[in-house]
PDB file of C-alpha atoms in Angstrom:
ATOM      1  CA  MET G 461     -14.767  34.322   5.339  1.00  0.00           C
ATOM      2  CA  ARG G 462     -12.471  30.878   4.720  1.00  0.00           C
ATOM      3  CA  GLU G 463     -10.185  30.402   1.927  1.00  0.00           C
ATOM      4  CA  GLU G 464      -9.988  26.930   0.648  1.00  0.00           C
ATOM      5  CA  LEU G 465      -8.340  24.954  -2.152  1.00  0.00           C
ATOM      6  CA  ARG G 466      -8.521  21.918  -3.275  1.00  0.00           C
ATOM      7  CA  VAL G 467      -6.718  20.341  -5.587  1.00  0.00           C
ATOM      8  CA  ALA G 468      -7.471  16.655  -6.847  1.00  0.00           C
ATOM      9  CA  ALA G 469      -7.923  14.131  -9.973  1.00  0.00           C
ATOM     10  CA  TYR G 470      -9.524  11.863 -11.111  1.00  0.00           C
ATOM     11  CA  ALA G 471     -10.064   9.443 -14.533  1.00  0.00           C
ATOM     12  CA  VAL G 472     -12.781   8.410 -17.012  1.00  0.00           C
ATOM     13  CA  CYS G 473     -11.750   5.198 -18.067  1.00  0.00           C
ATOM     14  CA  VAL G 474     -14.139   4.180 -20.936  1.00  0.00           C
ATOM     15  CA  GLN G 475     -14.657   0.544 -22.118  1.00  0.00           C
ATOM     16  CA  ASP G 476     -16.834  -0.288 -24.335  1.00  0.00           C
ATOM     17  CA  GLY G 477     -19.730   2.357 -25.078  1.00  0.00           C
ATOM     18  CA  ARG G 478     -19.456   2.295 -21.005  1.00  0.00           C
ATOM     19  CA  MET G 479     -18.104   4.475 -18.180  1.00  0.00           C
ATOM     20  CA  LEU G 480     -16.691   3.789 -15.044  1.00  0.00           C
ATOM     21  CA  LEU G 481     -18.373   5.216 -12.052  1.00  0.00           C
ATOM     22  CA  ALA G 482     -18.185   5.810  -8.177  1.00  0.00           C
ATOM     23  CA  ARG G 483     -21.358   7.178  -5.948  1.00  0.00           C
ATOM     24  CA  TRP G 484     -21.072   9.973  -4.201  1.00  0.00           C
ATOM     25  CA  VAL G 485     -21.854   9.313  -0.476  1.00  0.00           C
ATOM     26  CA  ALA G 486     -22.418  13.504   0.202  1.00  0.00           C
ATOM     27  CA  ARG G 487     -22.781  14.667   4.022  1.00  0.00           C
ATOM     28  CA  ASP G 488     -26.164  15.004   3.853  1.00  0.00           C
ATOM     29  CA  GLY G 489     -27.034  10.770   2.888  1.00  0.00           C
ATOM     30  CA  ALA G 490     -27.526  12.300  -0.984  1.00  0.00           C
ATOM     31  CA  ARG G 491     -25.549   9.470  -3.355  1.00  0.00           C
ATOM     32  CA  ARG G 492     -24.465  10.879  -7.082  1.00  0.00           C
ATOM     33  CA  TRP G 493     -22.991   8.803  -9.135  1.00  0.00           C
ATOM     34  CA  THR G 494     -18.580  10.792  -9.722  1.00  0.00           C
ATOM     35  CA  LEU G 495     -15.637   9.893 -12.205  1.00  0.00           C
ATOM     36  CA  PRO G 496     -12.634   7.455  -9.905  1.00  0.00           C
ATOM     37  CA  GLY G 497     -10.952   9.979  -7.990  1.00  0.00           C
ATOM     38  CA  GLY G 498     -10.172  12.823  -5.105  1.00  0.00           C
ATOM     39  CA  GLY G 499      -7.940  14.411  -3.061  1.00  0.00           C
ATOM     40  CA  MET G 500      -4.493  14.762  -3.642  1.00  0.00           C
ATOM     41  CA  GLU G 501      -2.690  14.677  -0.246  1.00  0.00           C
ATOM     42  CA  HIS G 502       0.671  17.129   0.837  1.00  0.00           C
ATOM     43  CA  GLY G 503       3.087  15.864  -1.378  1.00  0.00           C
ATOM     44  CA  GLU G 504       0.972  13.680  -3.735  1.00  0.00           C
ATOM     45  CA  ASP G 505       1.604  13.654  -7.708  1.00  0.00           C
ATOM     46  CA  PRO G 506      -1.618  14.001  -9.710  1.00  0.00           C
ATOM     47  CA  TYR G 507      -0.529  11.239 -11.172  1.00  0.00           C
ATOM     48  CA  ASP G 508       0.045   9.219  -8.430  1.00  0.00           C
ATOM     49  CA  THR G 509      -3.607  10.415  -6.882  1.00  0.00           C
ATOM     50  CA  VAL G 510      -5.652   8.697  -9.494  1.00  0.00           C
ATOM     51  CA  VAL G 511      -4.331   5.763  -9.169  1.00  0.00           C
ATOM     52  CA  ARG G 512      -4.622   5.357  -5.309  1.00  0.00           C
ATOM     53  CA  GLU G 513      -7.823   7.009  -5.588  1.00  0.00           C
ATOM     54  CA  ALA G 514     -10.107   4.580  -8.521  1.00  0.00           C
ATOM     55  CA  GLU G 515      -7.366   1.526  -6.498  1.00  0.00           C
ATOM     56  CA  GLU G 516      -9.915   3.401  -3.638  1.00  0.00           C
ATOM     57  CA  GLU G 517     -13.171   3.255  -4.931  1.00  0.00           C
ATOM     58  CA  THR G 518     -12.815  -0.162  -7.810  1.00  0.00           C
ATOM     59  CA  GLY G 519     -10.940  -2.098  -7.188  1.00  0.00           C
ATOM     60  CA  TYR G 520      -9.066  -1.934 -10.434  1.00  0.00           C
ATOM     61  CA  THR G 521      -5.701  -0.351 -11.635  1.00  0.00           C
ATOM     62  CA  VAL G 522      -5.605   2.179 -13.440  1.00  0.00           C
ATOM     63  CA  GLU G 523      -3.721   3.759 -15.421  1.00  0.00           C
ATOM     64  CA  PRO G 524      -4.087   7.292 -16.778  1.00  0.00           C
ATOM     65  CA  VAL G 525      -2.722   7.415 -19.982  1.00  0.00           C
ATOM     66  CA  THR G 526      -3.832  11.064 -21.791  1.00  0.00           C
ATOM     67  CA  LEU G 527      -4.452  14.446 -19.882  1.00  0.00           C
ATOM     68  CA  LEU G 528      -7.457  15.385 -21.118  1.00  0.00           C
ATOM     69  CA  GLY G 529      -7.474  18.828 -19.039  1.00  0.00           C
ATOM     70  CA  LEU G 530      -8.433  20.941 -16.157  1.00  0.00           C
ATOM     71  CA  ASP G 531     -11.629  21.885 -13.734  1.00  0.00           C
ATOM     72  CA  SER G 532     -11.758  24.752 -12.143  1.00  0.00           C
ATOM     73  CA  ILE G 533     -14.553  25.671  -9.899  1.00  0.00           C
ATOM     74  CA  ARG G 534     -15.313  28.290  -6.810  1.00  0.00           C
ATOM     75  CA  ARG G 535     -18.397  27.931  -5.114  1.00  0.00           C
ATOM     76  CA  THR G 536     -19.503  29.497  -1.681  1.00  0.00           C
ATOM     77  CA  TYR G 537     -21.289  27.410   1.894  1.00  0.00           C
ATOM     78  CA  PRO G 538     -21.848  27.799   5.603  1.00  0.00           C
ATOM     79  CA  ARG G 539     -19.719  26.675   7.807  1.00  0.00           C
ATOM     80  CA  PRO G 540     -19.765  25.439  11.785  1.00  0.00           C
ATOM     81  CA  LEU G 541     -21.401  29.027  13.658  1.00  0.00           C
ATOM     82  CA  GLY G 542     -21.659  30.631  10.881  1.00  0.00           C
ATOM     83  CA  ALA G 543     -18.853  31.107   9.429  1.00  0.00           C
ATOM     84  CA  GLN G 544     -18.757  31.111   5.334  1.00  0.00           C
ATOM     85  CA  ALA G 545     -16.076  29.356   3.412  1.00  0.00           C
ATOM     86  CA  ASP G 546     -14.514  30.214  -0.472  1.00  0.00           C
ATOM     87  CA  PHE G 547     -13.885  26.997  -1.675  1.00  0.00           C
ATOM     88  CA  HIS G 548     -11.731  26.798  -4.911  1.00  0.00           C
ATOM     89  CA  GLY G 549     -11.290  23.113  -6.907  1.00  0.00           C
ATOM     90  CA  LEU G 550      -9.264  22.570  -8.816  1.00  0.00           C
ATOM     91  CA  ARG G 551      -9.939  19.021 -10.572  1.00  0.00           C
ATOM     92  CA  ILE G 552      -6.997  16.943 -12.655  1.00  0.00           C
ATOM     93  CA  VAL G 553      -8.967  15.079 -15.191  1.00  0.00           C
ATOM     94  CA  TYR G 554      -6.705  12.556 -17.384  1.00  0.00           C
ATOM     95  CA  GLU G 555      -8.130   9.521 -19.442  1.00  0.00           C
ATOM     96  CA  GLY G 556      -6.998   6.108 -17.967  1.00  0.00           C
ATOM     97  CA  ARG G 557      -6.989   2.367 -18.666  1.00  0.00           C
ATOM     98  CA  VAL G 558      -7.810  -0.502 -16.692  1.00  0.00           C
ATOM     99  CA  THR G 559      -5.356  -2.264 -16.537  1.00  0.00           C
ATOM    100  CA  GLY G 560      -5.973  -4.582 -13.480  1.00  0.00           C
ATOM    101  CA  GLY G 561      -7.605  -5.704 -10.586  1.00  0.00           C
ATOM    102  CA  GLU G 562     -10.835  -6.488  -9.984  1.00  0.00           C
ATOM    103  CA  LEU G 563     -14.878  -4.257  -9.681  1.00  0.00           C
ATOM    104  CA  ARG G 564     -15.982  -4.254  -5.466  1.00  0.00           C
ATOM    105  CA  ASN G 565     -16.840  -1.447  -3.889  1.00  0.00           C
ATOM    106  CA  GLU G 566     -15.200   1.075  -1.127  1.00  0.00           C
ATOM    107  CA  THR G 567     -16.060   0.507   2.480  1.00  0.00           C
ATOM    108  CA  ASN G 568     -15.466   3.252   5.180  1.00  0.00           C
ATOM    109  CA  GLY G 569     -15.010   6.035   2.089  1.00  0.00           C
ATOM    110  CA  SER G 570     -16.440   8.661   0.368  1.00  0.00           C
ATOM    111  CA  THR G 571     -18.033   6.542  -1.933  1.00  0.00           C
ATOM    112  CA  ASP G 572     -20.291   3.335  -1.582  1.00  0.00           C
ATOM    113  CA  LEU G 573     -20.699   2.004  -4.797  1.00  0.00           C
ATOM    114  CA  ALA G 574     -18.635   1.542  -7.940  1.00  0.00           C
ATOM    115  CA  ALA G 575     -20.454  -0.131 -11.281  1.00  0.00           C
ATOM    116  CA  TRP G 576     -19.899   0.682 -15.317  1.00  0.00           C
ATOM    117  CA  HIS G 577     -23.129   2.545 -17.017  1.00  0.00           C
ATOM    118  CA  PRO G 578     -23.481   1.763 -20.599  1.00  0.00           C
ATOM    119  CA  LEU G 579     -21.917   5.993 -22.021  1.00  0.00           C
ATOM    120  CA  GLU G 580     -26.315   6.503 -23.233  1.00  0.00           C
ATOM    121  CA  SER G 581     -27.590   5.802 -19.684  1.00  0.00           C
ATOM    122  CA  VAL G 582     -25.194   8.059 -18.195  1.00  0.00           C
ATOM    123  CA  PRO G 583     -27.438  11.276 -19.026  1.00  0.00           C
ATOM    124  CA  ASP G 584     -30.349   9.418 -16.829  1.00  0.00           C
ATOM    125  CA  LEU G 585     -27.868   8.751 -13.429  1.00  0.00           C
ATOM    126  CA  GLN G 586     -27.798  10.888 -10.031  1.00  0.00           C
ATOM    127  CA  ARG G 587     -24.605  12.905 -11.154  1.00  0.00           C
ATOM    128  CA  VAL G 588     -22.136  15.765  -9.670  1.00  0.00           C
ATOM    129  CA  GLU G 589     -21.274  17.651 -12.637  1.00  0.00           C
ATOM    130  CA  LEU G 590     -17.926  16.687 -12.623  1.00  0.00           C
ATOM    131  CA  VAL G 591     -19.606  13.398 -14.702  1.00  0.00           C
ATOM    132  CA  ASP G 592     -20.234  15.594 -17.387  1.00  0.00           C
ATOM    133  CA  ILE G 593     -17.214  17.655 -17.968  1.00  0.00           C
ATOM    134  CA  GLY G 594     -15.150  14.488 -17.878  1.00  0.00           C
ATOM    135  CA  LEU G 595     -17.161  12.799 -20.272  1.00  0.00           C
ATOM    136  CA  ARG G 596     -17.084  16.147 -22.823  1.00  0.00           C
ATOM    137  CA  LEU G 597     -12.969  16.582 -22.192  1.00  0.00           C
ATOM    138  CA  TRP G 598     -12.785  12.810 -23.045  1.00  0.00           C
ATOM    139  CA  ARG G 599     -14.835  13.486 -26.085  1.00  0.00           C
ATOM    140  CA  GLU G 600     -13.693  16.780 -27.563  1.00  0.00           C
ATOM    141  CA  ARG G 601     -10.492  17.100 -26.005  1.00  0.00           C
ATOM    142  CA  PRO G 602     -10.014  20.428 -26.699  1.00  0.00           C
ATOM    143  CA  GLY G 603      -6.470  21.779 -27.074  1.00  0.00           C
ATOM    144  CA  VAL G 604      -6.352  23.999 -24.189  1.00  0.00           C
ATOM    145  CA  GLY G 605      -7.799  21.411 -21.696  1.00  0.00           C
ATOM    146  CA  ARG G 606     -10.888  23.037 -20.157  1.00  0.00           C
ATOM    147  CA  VAL G 607     -14.110  22.734 -22.018  1.00  0.00           C
ATOM    148  CA  PRO G 608     -15.747  26.537 -22.913  1.00  0.00           C
ATOM    149  CA  GLY G 609     -18.796  27.100 -20.074  1.00  0.00           C
ATOM    150  CA  GLU G 610     -17.988  24.940 -17.569  1.00  0.00           C
ATOM    151  CA  GLN G 611     -15.758  26.918 -15.530  1.00  0.00           C
ATOM    152  CA  GLY G 612     -17.278  29.132 -12.274  1.00  0.00           C
TER     153      GLY G 612
END
């Protein structure tokens, strides 16, 4: 089994009762809303990652203002030629504040739309689990930086 590690940084941006989300497009074409952010490049600081990724996906300049916490996930999935991958994802979650730019959609990237959603409508969206984890971290602000029962 091939081990894979992905470290990524994301922003929870809430303003005027609305949450900024980007719509992620999976390899199979499925579309689900996610937090703006993504994978770190080698040698990149997570703070810089979330700034870069949020701008790529939403058009906004996002300032990370608080480290909300970490989310660690582990999954197994099939790889080509019958192999299996043991995937471990470490997701660094910041509270972000929009400080500039204009809302726009990403082109030729992993997302296809960016939009503000009323907080009360987020549970009705087709979304990845990270949206719920980010919202819980933002609302609860746990001292240990993780939401009980969410790590896998």
